[in-house]
Coordinates of C-alpha atoms and ligand atoms in Angstrom, one line a residue:
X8 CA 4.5 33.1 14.0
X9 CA 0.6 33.9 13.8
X10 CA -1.9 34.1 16.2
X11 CA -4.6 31.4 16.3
X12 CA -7.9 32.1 16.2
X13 CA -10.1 28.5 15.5
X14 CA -10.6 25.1 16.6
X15 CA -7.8 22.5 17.9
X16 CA -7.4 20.2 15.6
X17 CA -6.5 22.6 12.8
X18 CA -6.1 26.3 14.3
X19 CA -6.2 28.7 11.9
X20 CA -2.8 30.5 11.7
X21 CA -2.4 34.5 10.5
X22 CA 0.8 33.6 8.5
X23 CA 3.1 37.0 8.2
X24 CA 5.0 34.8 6.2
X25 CA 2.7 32.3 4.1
X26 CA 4.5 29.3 2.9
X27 CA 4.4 28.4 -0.4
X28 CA 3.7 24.8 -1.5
X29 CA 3.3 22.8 -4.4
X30 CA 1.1 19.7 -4.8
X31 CA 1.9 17.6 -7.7
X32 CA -2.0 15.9 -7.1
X33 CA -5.0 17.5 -6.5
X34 CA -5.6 15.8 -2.9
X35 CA -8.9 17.5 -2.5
X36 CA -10.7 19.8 0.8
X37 CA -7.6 19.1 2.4
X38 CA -5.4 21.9 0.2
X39 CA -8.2 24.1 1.7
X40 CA -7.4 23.6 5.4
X41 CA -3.6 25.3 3.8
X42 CA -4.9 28.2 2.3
X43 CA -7.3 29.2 5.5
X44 CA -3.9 29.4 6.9
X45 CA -2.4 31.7 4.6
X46 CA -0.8 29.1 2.6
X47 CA -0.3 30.1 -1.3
X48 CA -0.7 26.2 -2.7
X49 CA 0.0 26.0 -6.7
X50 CA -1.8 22.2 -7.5
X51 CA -0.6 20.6 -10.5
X52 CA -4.0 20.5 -12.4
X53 CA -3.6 17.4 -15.1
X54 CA -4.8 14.1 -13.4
X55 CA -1.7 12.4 -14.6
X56 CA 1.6 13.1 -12.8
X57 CA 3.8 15.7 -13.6
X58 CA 7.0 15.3 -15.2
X59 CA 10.0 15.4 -13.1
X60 CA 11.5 18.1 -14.7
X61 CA 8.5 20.5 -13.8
X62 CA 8.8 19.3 -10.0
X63 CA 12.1 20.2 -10.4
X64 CA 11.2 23.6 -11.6
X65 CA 8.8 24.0 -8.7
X66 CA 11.2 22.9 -5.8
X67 CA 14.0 25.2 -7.7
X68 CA 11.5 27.9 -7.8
X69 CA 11.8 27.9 -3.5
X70 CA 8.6 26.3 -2.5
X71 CA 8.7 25.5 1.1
X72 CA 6.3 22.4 0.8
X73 CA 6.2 19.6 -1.8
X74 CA 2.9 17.6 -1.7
X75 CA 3.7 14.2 -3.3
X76 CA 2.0 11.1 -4.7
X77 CA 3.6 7.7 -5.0
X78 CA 3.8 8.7 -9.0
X79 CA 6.7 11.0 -8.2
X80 CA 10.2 9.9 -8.4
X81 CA 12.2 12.1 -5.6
X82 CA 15.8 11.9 -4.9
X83 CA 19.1 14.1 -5.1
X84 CA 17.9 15.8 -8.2
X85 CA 14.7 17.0 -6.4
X86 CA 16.7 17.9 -3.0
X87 CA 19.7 19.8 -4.8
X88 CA 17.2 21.6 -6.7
X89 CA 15.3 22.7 -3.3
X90 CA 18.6 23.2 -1.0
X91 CA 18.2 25.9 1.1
X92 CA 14.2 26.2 0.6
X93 CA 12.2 23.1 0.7
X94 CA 11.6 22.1 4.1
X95 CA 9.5 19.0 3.9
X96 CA 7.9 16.4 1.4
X97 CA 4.9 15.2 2.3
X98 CA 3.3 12.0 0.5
X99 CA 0.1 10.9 0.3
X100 CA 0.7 7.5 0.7
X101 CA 2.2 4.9 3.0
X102 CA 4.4 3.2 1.0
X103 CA 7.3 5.0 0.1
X104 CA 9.9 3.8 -2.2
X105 CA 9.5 6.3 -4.7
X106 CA 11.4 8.9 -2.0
X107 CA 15.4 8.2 -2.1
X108 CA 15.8 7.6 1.5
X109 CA 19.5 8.1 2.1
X110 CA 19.2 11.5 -0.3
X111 CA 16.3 12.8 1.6
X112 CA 18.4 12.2 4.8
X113 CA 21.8 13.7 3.0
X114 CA 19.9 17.1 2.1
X115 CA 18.4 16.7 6.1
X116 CA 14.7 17.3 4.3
X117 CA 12.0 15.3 6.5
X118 CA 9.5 13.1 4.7
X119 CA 6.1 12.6 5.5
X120 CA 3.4 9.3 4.9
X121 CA 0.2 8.5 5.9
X122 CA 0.6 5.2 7.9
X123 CA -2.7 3.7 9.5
X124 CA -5.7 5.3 7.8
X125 CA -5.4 3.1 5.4
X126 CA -4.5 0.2 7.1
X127 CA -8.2 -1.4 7.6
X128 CA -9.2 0.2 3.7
X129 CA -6.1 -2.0 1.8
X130 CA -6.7 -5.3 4.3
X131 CA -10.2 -5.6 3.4
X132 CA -9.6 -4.7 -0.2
X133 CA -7.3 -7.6 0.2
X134 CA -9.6 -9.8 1.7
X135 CA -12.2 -9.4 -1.0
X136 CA -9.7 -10.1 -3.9
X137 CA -9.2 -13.4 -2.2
X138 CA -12.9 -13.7 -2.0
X139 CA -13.2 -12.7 -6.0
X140 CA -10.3 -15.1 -7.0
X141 CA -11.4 -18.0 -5.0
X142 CA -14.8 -18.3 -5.6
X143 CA -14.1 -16.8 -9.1
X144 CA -16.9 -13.8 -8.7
X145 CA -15.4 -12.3 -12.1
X146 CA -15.9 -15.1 -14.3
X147 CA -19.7 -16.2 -12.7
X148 CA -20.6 -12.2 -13.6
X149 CA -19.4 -12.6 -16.7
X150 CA -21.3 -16.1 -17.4
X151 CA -24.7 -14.4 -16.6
X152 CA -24.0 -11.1 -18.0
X153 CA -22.9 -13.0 -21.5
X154 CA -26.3 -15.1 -21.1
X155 CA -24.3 -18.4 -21.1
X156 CA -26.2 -19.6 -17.5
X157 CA -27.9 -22.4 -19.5
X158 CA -28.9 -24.3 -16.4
X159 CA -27.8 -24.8 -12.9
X160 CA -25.6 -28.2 -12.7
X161 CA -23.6 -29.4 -9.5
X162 CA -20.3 -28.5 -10.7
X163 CA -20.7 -26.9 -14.6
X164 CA -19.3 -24.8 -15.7
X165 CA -17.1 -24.5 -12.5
X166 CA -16.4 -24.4 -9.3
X167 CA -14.6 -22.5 -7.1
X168 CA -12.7 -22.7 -3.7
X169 CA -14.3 -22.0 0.1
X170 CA -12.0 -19.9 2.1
X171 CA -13.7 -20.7 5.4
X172 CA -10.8 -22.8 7.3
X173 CA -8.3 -22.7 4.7
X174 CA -4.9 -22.0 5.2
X175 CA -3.5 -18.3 4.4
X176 CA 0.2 -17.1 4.4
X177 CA 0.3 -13.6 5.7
X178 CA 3.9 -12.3 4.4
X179 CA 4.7 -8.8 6.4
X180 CA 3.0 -8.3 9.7
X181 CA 3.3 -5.3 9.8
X182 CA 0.0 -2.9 10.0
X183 CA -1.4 -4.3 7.1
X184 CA -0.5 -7.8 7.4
X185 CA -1.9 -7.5 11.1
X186 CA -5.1 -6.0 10.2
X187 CA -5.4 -8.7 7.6
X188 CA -5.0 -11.3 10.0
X189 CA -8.0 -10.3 11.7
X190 CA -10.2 -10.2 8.4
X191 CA -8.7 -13.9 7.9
X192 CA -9.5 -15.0 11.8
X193 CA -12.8 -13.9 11.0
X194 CA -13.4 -16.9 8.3
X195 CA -11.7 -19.3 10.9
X196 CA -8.7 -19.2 8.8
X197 CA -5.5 -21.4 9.9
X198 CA -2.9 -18.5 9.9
X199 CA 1.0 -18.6 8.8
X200 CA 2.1 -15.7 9.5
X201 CA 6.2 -15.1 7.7
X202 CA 8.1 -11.5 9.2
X203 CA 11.9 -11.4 9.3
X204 CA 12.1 -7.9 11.4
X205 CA 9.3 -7.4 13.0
X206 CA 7.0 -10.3 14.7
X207 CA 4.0 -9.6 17.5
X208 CA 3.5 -12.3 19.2
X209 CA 1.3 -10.3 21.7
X210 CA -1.1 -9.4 19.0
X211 CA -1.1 -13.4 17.4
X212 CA -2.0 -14.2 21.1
X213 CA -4.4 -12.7 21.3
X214 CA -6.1 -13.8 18.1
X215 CA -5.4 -17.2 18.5
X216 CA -6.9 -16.9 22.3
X217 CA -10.3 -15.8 20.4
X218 CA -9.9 -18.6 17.9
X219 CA -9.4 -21.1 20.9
X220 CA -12.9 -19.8 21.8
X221 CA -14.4 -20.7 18.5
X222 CA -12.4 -24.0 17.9
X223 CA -11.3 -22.2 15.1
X224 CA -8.1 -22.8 13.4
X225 CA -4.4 -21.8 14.6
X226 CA -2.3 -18.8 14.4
X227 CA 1.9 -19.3 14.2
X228 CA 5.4 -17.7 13.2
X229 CA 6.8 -20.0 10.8
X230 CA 9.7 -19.8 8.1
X231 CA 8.9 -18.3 4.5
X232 CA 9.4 -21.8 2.6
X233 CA 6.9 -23.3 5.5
X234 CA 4.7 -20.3 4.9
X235 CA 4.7 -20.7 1.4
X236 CA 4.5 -24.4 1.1
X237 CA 1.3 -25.0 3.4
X238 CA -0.9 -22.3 2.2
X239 CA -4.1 -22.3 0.2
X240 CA -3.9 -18.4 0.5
X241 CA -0.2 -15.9 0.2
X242 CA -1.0 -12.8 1.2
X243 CA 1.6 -9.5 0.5
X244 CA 2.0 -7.1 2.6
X245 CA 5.7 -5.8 2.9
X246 CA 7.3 -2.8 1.8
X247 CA 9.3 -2.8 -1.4
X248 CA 12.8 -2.6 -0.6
X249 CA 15.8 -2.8 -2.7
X250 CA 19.1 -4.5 -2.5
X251 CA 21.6 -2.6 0.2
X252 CA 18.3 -0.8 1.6
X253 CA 17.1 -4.2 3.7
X254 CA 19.2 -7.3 5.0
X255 CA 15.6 -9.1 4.1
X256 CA 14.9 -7.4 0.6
X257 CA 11.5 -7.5 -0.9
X258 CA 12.3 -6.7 -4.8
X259 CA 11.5 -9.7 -7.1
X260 CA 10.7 -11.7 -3.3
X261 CA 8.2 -13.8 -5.4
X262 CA 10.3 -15.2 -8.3
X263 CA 10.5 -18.7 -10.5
X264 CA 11.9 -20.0 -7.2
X265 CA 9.8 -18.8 -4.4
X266 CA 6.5 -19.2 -6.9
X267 CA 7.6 -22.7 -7.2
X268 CA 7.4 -23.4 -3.5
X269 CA 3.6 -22.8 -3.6
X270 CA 0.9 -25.5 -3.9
X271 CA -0.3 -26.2 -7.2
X272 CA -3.8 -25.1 -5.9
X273 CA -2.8 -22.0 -4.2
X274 CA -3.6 -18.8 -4.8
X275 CA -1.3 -15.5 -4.3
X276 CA -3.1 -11.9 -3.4
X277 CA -0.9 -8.9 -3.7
X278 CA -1.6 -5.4 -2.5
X279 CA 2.0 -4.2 -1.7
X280 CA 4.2 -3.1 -4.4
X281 CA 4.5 -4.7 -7.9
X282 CA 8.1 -5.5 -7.8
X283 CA 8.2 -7.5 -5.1
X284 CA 6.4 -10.2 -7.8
X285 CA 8.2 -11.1 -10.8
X286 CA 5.3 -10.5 -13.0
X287 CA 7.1 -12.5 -15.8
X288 CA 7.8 -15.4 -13.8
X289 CA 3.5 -15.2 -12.2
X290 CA 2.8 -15.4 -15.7
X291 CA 4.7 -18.2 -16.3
X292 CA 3.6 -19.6 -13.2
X293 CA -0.5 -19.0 -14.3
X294 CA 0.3 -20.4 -17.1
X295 CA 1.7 -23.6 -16.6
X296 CA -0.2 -24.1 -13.0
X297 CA 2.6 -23.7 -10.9
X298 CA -0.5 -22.0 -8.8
X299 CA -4.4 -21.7 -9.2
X300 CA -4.6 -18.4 -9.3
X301 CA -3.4 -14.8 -8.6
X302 CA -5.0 -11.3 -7.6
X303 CA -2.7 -7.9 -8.0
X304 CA -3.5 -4.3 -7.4
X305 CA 0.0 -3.4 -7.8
X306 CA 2.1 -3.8 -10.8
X307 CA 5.9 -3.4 -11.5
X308 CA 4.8 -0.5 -14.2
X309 CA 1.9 1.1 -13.6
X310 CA -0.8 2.1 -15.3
X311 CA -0.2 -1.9 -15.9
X312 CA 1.0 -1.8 -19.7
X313 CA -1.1 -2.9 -22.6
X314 CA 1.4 -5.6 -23.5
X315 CA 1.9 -6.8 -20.2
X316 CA 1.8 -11.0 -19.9
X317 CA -0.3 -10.6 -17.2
X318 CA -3.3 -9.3 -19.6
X319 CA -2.7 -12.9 -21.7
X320 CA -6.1 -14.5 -22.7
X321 CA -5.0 -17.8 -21.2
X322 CA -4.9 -16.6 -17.7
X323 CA -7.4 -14.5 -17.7
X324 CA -10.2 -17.1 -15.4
X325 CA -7.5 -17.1 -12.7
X326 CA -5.2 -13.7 -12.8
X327 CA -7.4 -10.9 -11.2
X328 CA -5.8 -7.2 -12.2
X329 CA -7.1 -4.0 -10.1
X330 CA -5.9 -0.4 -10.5
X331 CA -3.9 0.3 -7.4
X332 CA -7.6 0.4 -5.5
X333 CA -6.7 -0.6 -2.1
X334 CA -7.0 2.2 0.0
X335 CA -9.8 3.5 -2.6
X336 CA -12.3 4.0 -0.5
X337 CA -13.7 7.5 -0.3
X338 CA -13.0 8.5 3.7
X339 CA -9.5 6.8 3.6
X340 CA -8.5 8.9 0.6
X341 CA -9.9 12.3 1.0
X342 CA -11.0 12.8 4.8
X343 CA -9.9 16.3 5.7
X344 CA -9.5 14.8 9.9
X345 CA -5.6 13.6 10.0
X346 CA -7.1 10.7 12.1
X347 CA -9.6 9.4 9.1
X348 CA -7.9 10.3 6.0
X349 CA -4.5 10.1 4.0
X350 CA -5.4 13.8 2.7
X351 CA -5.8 14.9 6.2
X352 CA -2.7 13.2 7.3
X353 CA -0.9 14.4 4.2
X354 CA -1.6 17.6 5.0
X355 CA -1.0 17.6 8.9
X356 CA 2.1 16.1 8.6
X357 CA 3.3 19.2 6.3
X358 CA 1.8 21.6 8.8
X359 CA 3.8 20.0 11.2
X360 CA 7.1 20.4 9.7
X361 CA 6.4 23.9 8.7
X362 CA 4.8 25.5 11.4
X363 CA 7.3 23.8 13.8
X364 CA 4.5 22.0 16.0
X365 CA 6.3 19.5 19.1
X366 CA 8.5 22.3 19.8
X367 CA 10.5 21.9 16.2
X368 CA 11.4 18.8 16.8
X369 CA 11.1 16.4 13.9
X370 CA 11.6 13.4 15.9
X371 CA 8.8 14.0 17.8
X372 CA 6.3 14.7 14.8
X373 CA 4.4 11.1 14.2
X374 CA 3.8 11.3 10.6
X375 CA 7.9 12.0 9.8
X376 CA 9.4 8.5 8.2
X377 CA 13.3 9.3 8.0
X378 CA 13.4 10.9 11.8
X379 CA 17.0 9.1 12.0
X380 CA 18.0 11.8 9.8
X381 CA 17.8 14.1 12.6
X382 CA 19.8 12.2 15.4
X383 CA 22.1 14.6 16.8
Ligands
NAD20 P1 4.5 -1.8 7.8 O1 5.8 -1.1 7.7 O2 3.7 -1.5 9.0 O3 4.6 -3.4 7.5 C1 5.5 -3.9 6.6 C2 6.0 -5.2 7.3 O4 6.8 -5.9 6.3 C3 7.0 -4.9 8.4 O5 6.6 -5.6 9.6 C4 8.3 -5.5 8.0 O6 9.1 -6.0 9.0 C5 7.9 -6.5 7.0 N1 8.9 -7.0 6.1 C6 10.0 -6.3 5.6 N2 10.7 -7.0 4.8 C7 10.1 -8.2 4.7 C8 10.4 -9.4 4.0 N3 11.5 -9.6 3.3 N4 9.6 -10.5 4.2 C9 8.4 -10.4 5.0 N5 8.1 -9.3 5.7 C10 9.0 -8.2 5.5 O7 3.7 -1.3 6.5 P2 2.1 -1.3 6.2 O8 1.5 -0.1 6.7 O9 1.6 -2.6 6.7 O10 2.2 -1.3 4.6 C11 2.8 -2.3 3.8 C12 2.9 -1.9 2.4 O11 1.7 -2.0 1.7 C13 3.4 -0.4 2.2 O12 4.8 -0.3 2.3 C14 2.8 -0.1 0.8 O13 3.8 -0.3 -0.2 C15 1.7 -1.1 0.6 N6 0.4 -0.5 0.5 C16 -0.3 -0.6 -0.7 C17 -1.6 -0.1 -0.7 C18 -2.4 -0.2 -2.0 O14 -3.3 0.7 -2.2 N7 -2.3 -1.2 -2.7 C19 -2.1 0.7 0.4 C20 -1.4 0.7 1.5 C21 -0.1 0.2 1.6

């Protein structure tokens, strides 16, 4: 294929055949460690996502590569447009619901994430919007910015809530959900953790051996409505999955019903996927005090509409809203090392595909999601 002539982590291929790829995002240096290779990379230059007819276009136009963001739906359309050609999607993101699954897996085109770097990034993100909504940071800036700190008074104009040794609900412990856990064990947090597939009991071990140290709090498995009902804290962090793509789907998990099964002073923080809230039912719910409060940087439409109910006035001291921030920070996003940063990862994970690295084998290659696709 090429002979390589630079370092280990990214050696620099002669391509007699470049590949051609298309990002529909600029992702940054990272696009650069592609065309040192040889790579011709065509980056969709508007800030906003493309519309899916031009991705269409691109695939049909017999890129080898699709870079993707979660913006972009891709399904059959996408993969019968690219049959024969595209090779690989790769998607800056860890989350993936926006690729069809079963029609990436029909068309036998691997798909790509960017699992871990981003893990620590979204559970402190989530750990400070707990912070912000309980002790209600937004609303004392706003008092002193608006010059209405008349005086210091013991509990005018409000209070807010300690976290230190409250309960929290940890819903998915997965990576996220794990690495939150060990945020929450840091404020000597009582931990309920709720996960119908996958549980570590090794890892809750271990915390709750350190926590036996402190005399901190506790750490258990318990059942969603236990989870939900004892917590001062609920914490998101599944995937969203559909109806028919689960047993335990996540869509709408926090509804009218589930919302009610929360403490009247409890407040919910969610950093996973909008849908699996029933943003009309939270607004009810904020509304009428079902719970204290609630903190999203995820939205069932996003850019989060102007008319949305979660933008009502009345809510507005307890519902926290955040522009799909988590994993914001600067390294997490745009590192060009596959070890530090999504772009990196992004990237590395395409190479791989492409360049045929563990010997072709897609079930080898670490960043690939859908390797069941590939089962012989
Ligand atoms: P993961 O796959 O490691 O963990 C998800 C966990 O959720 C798994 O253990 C799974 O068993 C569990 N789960 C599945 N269905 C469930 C259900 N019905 N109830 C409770 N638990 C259930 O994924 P991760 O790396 O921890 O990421 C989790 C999600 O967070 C991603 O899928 C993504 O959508 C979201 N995310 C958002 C941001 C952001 O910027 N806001 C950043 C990163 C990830």
């Amino acid at each position: 294929m090429g002979e390589e002539i630079r370092d280990q982590r990214h050696p620099v291929a002669i391509l007699s055949n470049p590949f051609n790829v298309f990002a529909t995002c600029d992702i940054g240096e990272a696009l650069d460690l592609l065309r040192k290779r040889g790579y011709e990379v065509e980056v969709y230059p508007d800030p906003k996502a493309p519309a899916k007819r031009l991705i269409i276009e691109k695939v049909h136009s017999g890129i080898d590569g699709l870079i993707t963001t979660l913006r972009d739906q891709i399904d059959a359309e996408v993969f019968e447009a690219g049959k024969g050609t595209l090779k690989v999607v790769a998607q800056i993101a860890v989350g993936f619901d926006n690729i069809n699954r079963a029609d990436a897996n029909r068309y036998k085109i691997p798909f790509t994430n960017t699992a871990d770097v981003l893990t620590e990034a979204t559970a402190e993100f989530a750990f400070f919007m707990l912070g912000a909504l309980a002790r209600k940071l937004w609303a004392s800036e706003h008092l002193t910015r608006k010059n209405q700190w008349g005086f210091w008074h013991p509990y005018l104009p409000f209070l807010g809530d300690e976290v230190t040794g409250k309960t929290i609900a940890i819903i998915g412990t997965g990576r996220i959900g794990l690495a939150m856990i060990k945020k929450c064990a840091g404020f000597d947090m009582n931990i309920l953790c709720y996960d119908p597939a996958y549980q570590n009991h090794e890892y809750v071990k271990a915390i709750r051996e350190t926590m036996d140290l402190r005399h901190a709090r506790g750490i258990q498995y318990v059942s969603f409505e236990e989870a939900l009902s004892q917590a001062d804290f609920v914490s998101v962090h599944v995937p969203l999955l559909h109806e028919g793509e689960s047993d335990t789907p996540t869509f709408h998990l926090f509804n009218q019903r589930t919302l009610r099964m929360m403490k009247p002073t409890a407040f919910l923080v969610n950093t996973s996927r909008g849908p699996v809230i029933d943003e009309n039912a939270l607004a009810k719910a904020l509304k009428e005090n079902w719970i204290a409060g609630a903190a999203l940087d995820v939205y069932e439409k996003e850019p989060l509409p102007a008319d949305s109910p979660l933008r009502d006035p009345a809510i507005e001291d307890r519902c926290r809203l955040f522009p799909h921030f988590a994993s914001a920070g600067k390294i997490t996003r745009l590192s060009t090392d596959p070890d530090k940063g999504m772009a990196g990862r992004c990237v590395q994970g395409l190479i791989d595909v492409l360049e045929k690295n563990y010997g072709g084998d897609v079930k080898k290659m670490p960043y690939v999601v859908n390797k069941e696709a590939f089962e012989s």
